[in-house]
Amino acid sequence: MISVEEHLATILAAVRPAEPVRLPLSDCVGLVLCEEIRSLVDLPGFDNSAMDGYAVRSADVEGADPAVPGSAVTLPVVGEVAAGGVATIPVALGQAVRIMTGAMMPEGADAIIRVEDTDGGTETVEIRAGAAIGTSVRPAGEDVRAGTVVLEAGSVIDARRVALLAATGHGDVLVLPRPRVAVVSTGAELVAPGQPLAPGQIHDSNSHMLEAALTECGAVTTHRLTIGDEGSEVIRVVEELVEQVDAIITSGGVSMGAYDVVKEALRDSGTVDFVQVRMQPGKPQGFGTVGERRVPLFALPGNPVSSYVSFEVFVRPALRTMMGLRPAGRPSLKARLTHQLGSPVGRTQIARAVAVRDEAGWHADPVWGQASHFVADLSRANAFLIVPADVTQLAAGDEVEMWLLDGDGARLTAWPADLEAEAEGAGGAVDAAGSSRGLTHVRADGSAHMVDISAKDVTAREASAAGRVLLSPQAVTALRSGGVPKGDALAVARIAGIQAVKRTPELIPLAHPIAVHGVSVDVDVDVDAVEIRATVRTADRTGIEMEALTAVTVAALTLIDMVKSVDRHARITDVRVVAKSGGRSGDWSES
Ligand code: AMP
Ligand code: MG
């Protein structure tokens, strides 16, 4: 038997993101954007009115004040402009133009009087309140300037981002497509829901459940078939489907029974492995790739709960990986049990539960029926509880790992190249036929991005950097004697260096935010310079050299700022890493 993690790793190593395609906005919800998007227009596109009212010159209505009787101003209404219309009539001194929300500002007008502050007249208008220049005017480009980047590659497209894409002029965008998936239920006993049952028959719920689960995770079910228990039929159907889809899911026929035909038929194909996974439910699993295009095939067990759990644990992460979505699996939460829960020895139990959240956090109530045929209890559950293989009994109040089955929350994901980099970092577990790899920090379009480092190990790391600020003899003397007019320049520089370390990821685009465990910044006054040296420590997944360099650079800049009244020619030189330890690239120091 193999562990859940081992089987999932095999699957994830065999799938990879599809080629990006250009799709109309209406097909893009839930998909990952593969290009940087710049606005094609200014937003708003032109100065326009934020209110229904009158476009005026502010100076003409200056004295109008609702609190002052007799202060109202009456102006002739020289025209009207609605949204979508072109403002052709200018507003001259002492004139007003009637205007609707979103309509173009007429030339000459510099403010809008809302209709509520007028008598609503069409020939002339009585204006009862003044308005400063710009009141209720939405200036062109206030929201977005044409040409600015509005969405990064890697963004997951949702309704709000569709609004932005449409408003900025994009009717179609480059995305990772939805995997096309075929679902095949096997079993001579299966009858379509809606059809009457003869003795011994049951309704095929798995193919419908799988289709729904595919829709929920953003894939598309292109085929949903129900076939019997003939091995030859399984082979025929798979051979036919493999040309047309990106993944195949079968249900049933993988356990130990006499009619476990999926296993028998596909085992001989040589590319699909049938394994026993240390989990409950869902022990028998088949996975492999079929056909020239190496289409992933998931052979799931037939019991409906086992099928669903298998989909969640193995298929969904694979499909999300193909779609470039991150995280691949459900985020892991912690919950407290409301009831005790027993678990089989030596198997990871995926228990179904009803989860609720209050001020104290999540509480999980395991559903009564944990057997793999209880569909009603499955449908009540909104969470999985993951009970490790070595735990056999949990008491009420115990903490347990939980996956919520509704919603992921992640809107920005790793770009496909990150997935490759990540797989590389995890030991090259990528498809052996892997494509050539480019620069991990630069996308195809040349833009920079951060590599996903979540698969890397946490390691204690230290880095030191050094640099020099070249100074005049007068400045050196001033520093030595405490005679810098602005104060203790060396102390301020040291503090600035320490502060800067904490800001490094905000300043350097590719630097990951990491927990800094210690910083020291030392400054030494030499005959013609100040030597700055910084040492930074962490225990994290990525190096800390940039933090050390930032400390030195900012300390140096601060020193220049402090002494510039004494030395206008102070100069920073020789900023470099002088030593590092920890991490995959090993220890190093400047000789
Ligand atoms: P199998 O893995 O084919 O031996 O199926 C295990 C159990 O799941 C049996 O009780 C089947 O009747 C049931 N089952 C198999 N396929 C389906 C399906 N598509 N819908 C509902 N139940 C199924
Ligand atoms: Mg069967």
XYZ file of C-alpha atoms and ligand atoms in Angstrom:
615
model
C 0.000 0.000 0.000
C 1.129 3.562 -0.626
C 0.292 6.767 1.199
C -2.148 9.416 0.015
C 0.779 11.799 -0.452
C 2.710 9.317 -2.569
C -0.206 8.662 -4.893
C -0.975 12.365 -5.227
C 2.692 13.107 -5.973
C 2.661 10.511 -8.771
C -0.414 12.169 -10.253
C 0.845 15.739 -9.975
C 4.149 14.757 -11.544
C 2.283 13.441 -14.592
C 0.113 16.467 -15.322
C 1.117 19.883 -16.557
C -0.632 23.101 -17.541
C -2.140 23.193 -21.015
C -1.109 25.581 -23.798
C -2.698 29.017 -23.328
C -5.569 29.919 -25.652
C -7.344 33.175 -26.455
C -10.965 33.135 -25.278
C -13.827 35.641 -25.176
C -14.495 37.165 -21.745
C -17.691 35.179 -21.344
C -15.674 31.924 -21.262
C -12.956 33.096 -18.904
C -14.479 33.091 -15.432
C -12.314 31.038 -13.081
C -9.439 30.754 -15.556
C -5.871 31.957 -15.140
C -4.774 34.905 -17.244
C -1.579 34.240 -19.214
C -0.723 37.755 -20.312
C -0.204 41.148 -18.785
C -3.164 43.388 -19.550
C -2.801 47.102 -20.233
C -5.729 49.428 -20.551
C -6.558 50.376 -24.134
C -8.410 53.507 -22.995
C -8.550 56.149 -20.307
C -11.171 55.469 -17.633
C -13.287 57.570 -17.582
C -12.688 58.131 -21.276
C -13.682 61.811 -21.094
C -14.635 64.368 -18.439
C -18.252 63.614 -17.487
C -20.927 64.376 -14.969
C -21.324 62.340 -11.782
C -24.907 63.615 -11.300
C -28.096 64.467 -13.093
C -28.112 68.272 -13.000
C -26.684 71.313 -14.741
C -23.230 72.011 -16.094
C -22.192 75.534 -15.152
C -19.224 77.768 -14.590
C -18.491 77.743 -10.877
C -17.955 81.519 -10.816
C -21.549 82.121 -12.032
C -23.108 80.421 -9.014
C -20.640 81.525 -6.384
C -23.100 83.394 -4.161
C -25.916 80.835 -4.240
C -26.533 79.413 -0.772
C -29.664 77.559 0.339
C -29.308 79.165 3.806
C -29.354 82.698 2.416
C -32.760 83.883 1.119
C -32.585 85.629 -2.226
C -29.155 84.256 -3.068
C -30.364 81.855 -5.800
C -29.024 82.483 -9.300
C -31.134 82.032 -12.442
C -29.345 81.027 -15.640
C -30.609 80.348 -19.173
C -30.466 76.650 -20.141
C -28.754 76.651 -23.546
C -28.767 72.922 -24.235
C -28.960 69.393 -22.945
C -26.583 66.427 -23.001
C -27.330 62.798 -22.079
C -24.992 59.815 -21.573
C -23.776 58.649 -24.964
C -24.393 62.075 -26.503
C -21.718 64.495 -27.603
C -21.676 67.825 -25.797
C -21.804 70.194 -28.777
C -23.051 73.352 -27.082
C -20.433 75.091 -24.934
C -21.332 76.774 -21.662
C -20.504 80.446 -21.910
C -20.405 82.904 -19.039
C -23.838 83.091 -17.355
C -25.211 79.936 -19.019
C -26.139 76.383 -17.989
C -26.519 73.092 -19.870
C -28.818 70.371 -18.559
C -26.760 67.193 -18.103
C -27.335 63.540 -17.158
C -25.078 61.176 -15.198
C -22.232 59.929 -17.368
C -22.744 62.566 -20.047
C -19.764 64.427 -21.486
C -18.926 67.767 -19.847
C -19.691 70.636 -22.243
C -16.796 72.914 -23.089
C -16.546 75.871 -20.749
C -18.370 74.244 -17.840
C -16.290 73.431 -14.763
C -18.833 72.192 -12.210
C -22.121 70.325 -11.919
C -25.084 71.524 -9.873
C -27.160 68.512 -8.906
C -30.801 68.724 -9.923
C -31.872 68.619 -6.247
C -30.304 72.075 -5.760
C -32.338 73.615 -8.618
C -35.933 74.079 -9.746
C -35.288 71.558 -12.570
C -36.098 74.153 -15.253
C -35.603 73.508 -18.970
C -35.668 77.079 -20.360
C -34.045 78.729 -17.378
C -32.860 77.161 -14.179
C -32.904 78.546 -10.666
C -29.764 77.422 -8.869
C -29.908 77.434 -5.082
C -26.450 76.157 -4.158
C -22.967 77.038 -5.367
C -20.305 74.534 -6.414
C -16.518 74.738 -6.352
C -14.636 74.020 -9.595
C -14.695 70.293 -10.297
C -17.728 69.517 -8.146
C -19.460 66.327 -9.386
C -17.159 66.168 -12.408
C -15.464 62.805 -13.119
C -12.195 63.687 -14.868
C -10.863 61.620 -17.781
C -8.292 59.030 -16.715
C -9.089 59.472 -13.021
C -9.588 55.704 -12.576
C -7.167 54.216 -15.137
C -4.772 55.796 -17.622
C -4.530 54.249 -21.085
C -1.474 52.017 -21.302
C -1.163 51.210 -17.608
C -1.046 47.593 -16.482
C -4.395 46.681 -14.972
C -3.965 42.906 -14.521
C -0.890 40.723 -14.098
C -0.428 37.383 -15.777
C -1.381 34.741 -13.238
C -4.535 36.560 -12.111
C -7.592 34.362 -11.733
C -10.431 35.932 -13.672
C -13.617 36.613 -11.729
C -16.601 38.897 -12.234
C -14.822 41.970 -10.908
C -11.871 41.383 -13.197
C -14.198 40.761 -16.136
C -15.611 44.247 -15.442
C -12.104 45.683 -15.591
C -11.139 43.772 -18.741
C -14.298 44.839 -20.541
C -14.052 48.469 -19.394
C -10.425 48.677 -20.523
C -11.375 47.438 -23.980
C -10.466 43.728 -23.940
C -13.015 41.404 -25.535
C -10.798 38.329 -25.345
C -7.716 37.352 -23.363
C -5.049 34.662 -23.267
C -5.859 32.068 -20.598
C -5.133 28.489 -19.598
C -8.127 26.590 -20.985
C -10.568 24.387 -19.098
C -9.534 20.743 -19.281
C -11.991 18.725 -21.395
C -12.856 15.679 -19.363
C -14.699 12.441 -20.142
C -16.561 10.668 -17.339
C -17.293 6.947 -17.661
C -19.412 5.089 -15.098
C -19.039 1.317 -15.224
C -21.466 -1.273 -13.831
C -24.122 -3.544 -15.275
C -26.432 -2.490 -12.437
C -26.528 1.187 -13.426
C -29.612 2.950 -14.761
C -29.906 6.649 -15.601
C -31.691 8.740 -12.963
C -35.263 9.325 -14.071
C -35.541 5.770 -15.410
C -37.397 3.041 -13.474
C -35.319 0.495 -11.599
C -35.638 -3.257 -12.154
C -34.690 -5.510 -9.226
C -30.969 -5.297 -8.463
C -30.483 -2.050 -10.375
C -29.418 1.334 -8.999
C -29.281 4.819 -10.405
C -25.936 5.966 -11.740
C -25.098 8.819 -9.414
C -21.322 8.872 -9.909
C -21.247 10.158 -13.456
C -23.565 13.018 -12.504
C -21.647 13.763 -9.339
C -18.350 13.784 -11.255
C -19.765 16.044 -13.946
C -20.949 18.454 -11.239
C -17.614 18.294 -9.427
C -15.839 19.016 -12.708
C -18.030 22.042 -13.311
C -17.371 23.270 -9.774
C -13.628 23.116 -10.270
C -13.739 24.878 -13.640
C -13.236 21.908 -15.970
C -15.730 20.908 -18.643
C -17.344 17.498 -19.053
C -17.332 16.767 -22.753
C -18.545 13.133 -22.446
C -20.599 11.403 -19.767
C -21.081 7.703 -20.464
C -22.463 4.734 -18.589
C -21.144 1.368 -19.701
C -21.492 -2.193 -18.451
C -18.967 -4.649 -17.100
C -17.293 -5.747 -20.367
C -13.542 -5.257 -20.432
C -13.582 -4.865 -24.204
C -16.037 -1.999 -23.887
C -13.806 -0.214 -21.405
C -10.878 -0.490 -23.825
C -12.952 0.631 -26.814
C -14.358 3.666 -24.998
C -10.969 4.751 -23.658
C -9.352 4.387 -27.086
C -12.052 6.539 -28.614
C -12.028 9.206 -25.905
C -8.293 9.567 -25.641
C -8.148 11.481 -28.930
C -10.775 13.986 -27.850
C -10.181 14.922 -24.219
C -7.565 16.158 -21.755
C -8.465 13.725 -18.959
C -10.587 10.623 -18.413
C -12.295 9.623 -15.167
C -13.845 6.181 -14.723
C -15.828 4.981 -11.730
C -16.260 1.424 -10.472
C -14.570 -1.815 -11.330
C -11.284 -1.248 -9.505
C -11.603 -3.351 -6.353
C -11.277 -7.093 -5.799
C -14.597 -8.338 -7.149
C -15.193 -10.749 -9.994
C -16.390 -7.969 -12.304
C -13.682 -5.410 -11.631
C -13.214 -4.954 -15.308
C -11.670 -1.504 -15.413
C -8.720 -2.814 -13.506
C -8.406 -5.951 -15.587
C -8.825 -4.195 -18.899
C -6.530 -1.226 -18.259
C -3.863 -3.038 -16.297
C -2.854 -4.738 -19.512
C -2.467 -1.367 -21.238
C 0.768 -1.019 -19.272
C 0.372 2.702 -18.652
C -2.281 2.666 -15.927
C -1.240 1.464 -12.474
C -3.670 0.059 -9.947
C -2.644 0.633 -6.352
C -3.942 0.362 -2.827
C -3.781 3.706 -1.065
C -3.675 3.853 2.731
C -6.885 5.852 3.006
C -10.509 5.382 3.895
C -12.623 5.607 1.897
C -10.963 5.284 -1.509
C -8.384 2.524 -1.037
C -8.362 1.094 -4.592
C -7.107 3.654 -7.099
C -5.981 3.505 -10.685
C -3.943 6.204 -12.395
C -1.836 6.529 -15.493
C -1.569 8.320 -18.789
C -3.003 6.914 -22.003
C -2.534 7.591 -25.689
C 0.130 9.549 -27.514
C -0.904 12.777 -25.824
C -0.428 11.073 -22.455
C -3.943 11.904 -21.296
C -4.280 11.357 -17.530
C -6.734 8.596 -16.645
C -8.185 8.321 -13.144
C -9.880 5.020 -12.306
C -11.887 5.759 -9.170
C -13.717 3.284 -6.950
C -17.455 2.856 -7.486
C -18.931 3.521 -4.085
C -20.312 7.042 -4.360
C -18.592 8.435 -1.277
C -15.293 6.799 -2.280
C -15.656 8.243 -5.744
C -16.297 11.738 -4.442
C -13.482 11.593 -1.891
C -11.114 10.290 -4.585
C -12.102 13.147 -6.862
C -11.380 15.705 -4.139
C -8.125 14.164 -3.003
C -6.602 13.229 -6.369
C -8.476 14.493 -9.416
C -9.267 18.033 -8.411
C -5.647 18.937 -7.551
C -4.570 17.492 -10.909
C -7.144 19.506 -12.844
C -6.314 22.681 -10.939
C -2.661 22.120 -11.768
C -3.599 21.772 -15.440
C -5.482 25.069 -15.132
C -2.581 26.812 -13.371
C -4.710 27.333 -10.262
C -3.127 27.469 -6.848
C -3.272 26.030 -4.332
C -3.820 22.745 -6.112
C -5.540 21.200 -3.126
C -7.954 22.547 -0.550
C -6.362 24.834 2.002
C -5.828 23.038 5.289
C -7.693 24.491 8.268
C -7.942 23.471 11.906
C -11.239 22.599 13.567
C -12.371 21.255 16.935
C -14.455 18.105 16.945
C -17.911 18.317 18.463
C -18.040 14.511 18.824
C -15.526 11.739 19.200
C -14.344 10.133 15.991
C -12.821 6.703 15.531
C -10.462 6.045 12.645
C -9.039 2.842 11.168
C -5.499 1.951 12.077
C -2.912 2.499 9.358
C -5.190 4.468 7.009
C -5.694 8.174 6.522
C -9.354 8.709 7.176
C -11.185 11.325 5.148
C -14.239 11.793 7.357
C -17.158 13.895 6.224
C -18.377 16.615 8.567
C -20.574 19.647 8.977
C -18.364 22.607 9.823
C -19.476 25.838 11.427
C -17.457 28.793 12.520
C -17.911 31.010 15.565
C -15.687 33.444 17.499
C -13.669 30.500 18.825
C -12.928 29.198 15.314
C -14.138 26.204 13.324
C -16.126 23.353 14.847
C -16.610 20.119 12.937
C -19.422 17.699 13.526
C -18.660 14.353 11.810
C -21.707 13.070 9.937
C -23.283 9.969 11.378
C -22.899 7.704 8.381
C -19.192 7.373 7.566
C -19.662 4.294 5.368
C -18.771 4.729 1.733
C -22.292 4.187 0.417
C -24.021 6.899 2.493
C -24.834 9.520 -0.092
C -27.287 11.421 2.099
C -24.701 11.998 4.802
C -22.169 12.948 2.152
C -24.537 15.594 0.855
C -24.995 17.028 4.354
C -21.276 17.505 4.816
C -19.469 20.689 3.866
C -16.038 19.586 5.031
C -13.558 16.741 5.107
C -11.656 15.891 8.271
C -8.233 14.437 7.614
C -7.303 11.973 10.341
C -3.690 10.782 10.012
C -2.949 7.086 9.601
C -1.438 6.710 13.080
C -4.443 8.212 14.885
C -7.233 5.796 15.784
C -9.332 7.810 18.189
C -10.130 11.493 18.557
C -12.193 12.902 21.421
C -14.733 15.711 21.361
C -12.777 18.962 21.587
C -9.687 17.564 19.859
C -8.186 19.575 17.029
C -8.298 18.042 13.575
C -7.185 19.045 10.076
C -10.106 20.153 7.933
C -10.746 20.971 4.290
C -13.722 23.158 3.522
C -15.421 21.861 0.407
C -16.859 25.201 -0.682
C -14.566 27.918 -1.941
C -10.792 28.292 -2.072
C -10.274 31.963 -1.708
C -7.141 32.093 -3.850
C -7.304 34.722 -6.575
C -3.726 35.005 -7.642
C -1.778 31.929 -8.504
C 1.561 30.848 -9.687
C 2.248 31.155 -13.368
C 2.815 27.794 -15.079
C 6.560 28.380 -15.173
C 6.427 28.574 -11.390
C 4.843 25.160 -11.297
C 7.749 23.814 -13.301
C 10.242 25.582 -11.084
C 8.454 24.227 -8.068
C 8.469 20.712 -9.459
C 12.167 21.116 -10.185
C 12.762 22.284 -6.661
C 10.853 19.258 -5.376
C 13.326 16.963 -7.068
C 12.548 17.089 -10.762
C 9.302 15.189 -10.405
C 8.075 16.662 -13.671
C 7.080 14.674 -16.715
C 10.261 13.153 -18.078
C 9.455 14.599 -21.504
C 9.481 18.076 -19.875
C 9.845 21.040 -22.161
C 12.866 23.311 -22.215
C 12.911 25.629 -19.272
C 13.431 29.353 -19.505
C 14.453 31.830 -16.863
C 12.445 31.089 -13.755
C 11.952 34.733 -12.857
C 10.945 35.989 -16.299
C 7.852 35.148 -18.235
C 7.572 34.640 -21.977
C 6.608 38.299 -22.392
C 9.713 39.438 -20.515
C 7.997 40.563 -17.325
C 9.350 39.635 -13.918
C 7.649 37.465 -11.347
C 8.312 35.646 -8.110
C 8.926 31.905 -8.092
C 6.666 29.814 -5.892
C 8.957 28.543 -3.149
C 6.368 26.671 -1.100
C 7.905 23.298 -1.940
C 11.365 24.286 -0.766
C 12.634 23.283 2.658
C 12.838 25.702 5.527
C 16.546 26.171 6.313
C 18.483 28.347 8.712
C 20.230 30.947 6.552
C 22.577 33.846 7.095
C 23.956 36.424 4.704
C 26.411 39.268 5.097
C 26.882 42.200 2.791
C 29.304 45.103 2.836
C 29.808 48.442 1.154
C 31.702 51.732 1.460
C 30.782 55.391 1.461
C 33.771 57.405 0.223
C 34.062 60.704 2.100
C 36.145 63.858 2.193
C 38.656 64.293 5.062
C 36.373 67.010 6.500
C 33.418 64.656 6.604
C 35.495 61.922 8.216
C 36.630 64.402 10.874
C 33.076 65.567 11.460
C 31.925 61.956 11.882
C 34.747 61.159 14.273
C 34.211 64.255 16.410
C 30.424 64.065 16.416
C 30.406 67.310 14.470
C 27.832 66.461 11.810
C 25.177 69.215 12.072
C 22.267 66.810 11.592
C 23.289 64.608 14.527
C 24.723 61.145 15.067
C 24.967 60.107 11.428
C 26.439 56.677 12.156
C 23.691 55.703 14.611
C 20.972 56.910 12.265
C 22.511 54.988 9.360
C 22.638 51.785 11.415
C 18.985 52.078 12.401
C 17.989 52.893 8.819
C 19.772 49.739 7.651
C 17.880 47.620 10.164
C 14.566 49.221 9.219
C 15.266 48.670 5.542
C 15.760 44.932 5.983
C 12.105 44.645 7.001
C 11.019 46.470 3.844
C 13.087 44.521 1.327
C 10.217 42.570 -0.330
C 8.341 45.844 -0.837
C 11.325 47.334 -2.633
C 12.705 44.420 -4.662
C 10.082 42.863 -6.954
C 11.405 39.313 -6.870
C 12.217 39.166 -3.160
C 9.853 37.005 -1.130
C 8.600 38.266 2.216
C 10.521 36.236 4.776
C 10.684 36.203 8.549
C 13.847 38.002 9.588
C 15.235 36.543 12.796
C 18.121 38.896 13.351
C 19.925 41.872 11.823
C 23.132 43.598 12.746
C 24.517 46.631 10.969
C 28.037 47.802 11.797
C 29.732 50.988 10.624
C 33.446 51.723 10.840
C 35.014 55.057 10.065
C 38.148 54.631 7.978
C 40.575 57.324 6.762
C 38.621 58.152 3.630
C 35.411 56.182 3.952
C 32.826 54.552 6.164
C 32.734 50.767 5.926
C 29.246 49.320 6.360
C 28.635 45.667 7.040
C 25.262 43.988 7.638
C 24.466 40.428 8.700
C 20.932 39.075 8.445
C 19.511 35.746 9.681
C 16.356 33.793 8.933
C 14.924 30.283 8.878
C 12.916 30.246 5.678
C 12.592 28.788 2.206
C 14.613 31.353 0.340
C 17.865 33.248 0.717
C 18.375 36.445 2.646
C 21.160 38.049 0.582
C 18.861 40.788 -0.751
C 18.018 41.792 2.814
C 21.695 42.122 3.666
C 22.340 44.192 0.521
C 19.342 46.395 1.246
C 20.602 47.041 4.769
C 24.006 48.155 3.491
C 22.579 50.264 0.678
C 20.027 52.081 2.798
C 22.514 52.642 5.622
C 24.872 54.122 3.009
C 22.160 56.342 1.531
C 21.207 57.513 5.003
C 24.797 58.345 5.763
C 24.995 60.417 2.574
C 21.807 62.195 3.551
C 23.182 62.935 7.017
C 26.555 64.283 5.811
C 25.577 66.017 2.607
C 25.881 69.472 4.201
C 29.514 68.627 5.038
C 30.383 66.603 1.912
C 28.481 67.045 -1.345
C 30.616 64.429 -3.114
C 30.053 61.433 -0.816
C 29.915 58.291 -2.961
C 28.696 54.708 -2.406
C 30.951 51.921 -3.722
C 31.586 48.198 -3.497
C 28.151 47.088 -2.264
C 28.233 43.285 -2.412
C 27.445 40.044 -0.662
C 30.482 38.918 1.319
C 29.198 35.675 2.833
C 26.181 33.399 2.951
C 25.278 30.132 4.582
C 22.331 27.729 4.417
C 20.050 26.829 1.493
C 20.570 24.604 -1.509
C 23.441 26.545 -3.026
C 25.496 25.943 0.122
C 27.903 28.125 2.093
C 30.087 30.749 0.503
C 32.287 33.613 1.540
C 34.409 36.246 -0.170
C 38.025 35.141 0.121
P -17.527 -1.355 -7.868
O -16.296 -0.570 -7.495
O -17.831 -1.337 -9.314
O -17.468 -2.741 -7.309
O -18.727 -0.636 -7.148
C -18.793 -0.543 -5.749
C -20.177 -0.134 -5.314
O -20.482 1.142 -5.856
C -21.273 -1.058 -5.800
O -22.246 -1.136 -4.760
C -21.827 -0.360 -7.023
O -23.156 -0.690 -7.265
C -21.701 1.071 -6.614
N -21.550 1.899 -7.789
C -20.678 1.680 -8.791
N -20.801 2.610 -9.755
C -21.773 3.445 -9.338
C -22.370 4.603 -9.899
N -21.956 5.088 -11.074
N -23.339 5.229 -9.209
C -23.729 4.734 -8.016
N -23.205 3.673 -7.427
C -22.250 2.996 -8.082
Mg -18.931 -2.378 -10.613
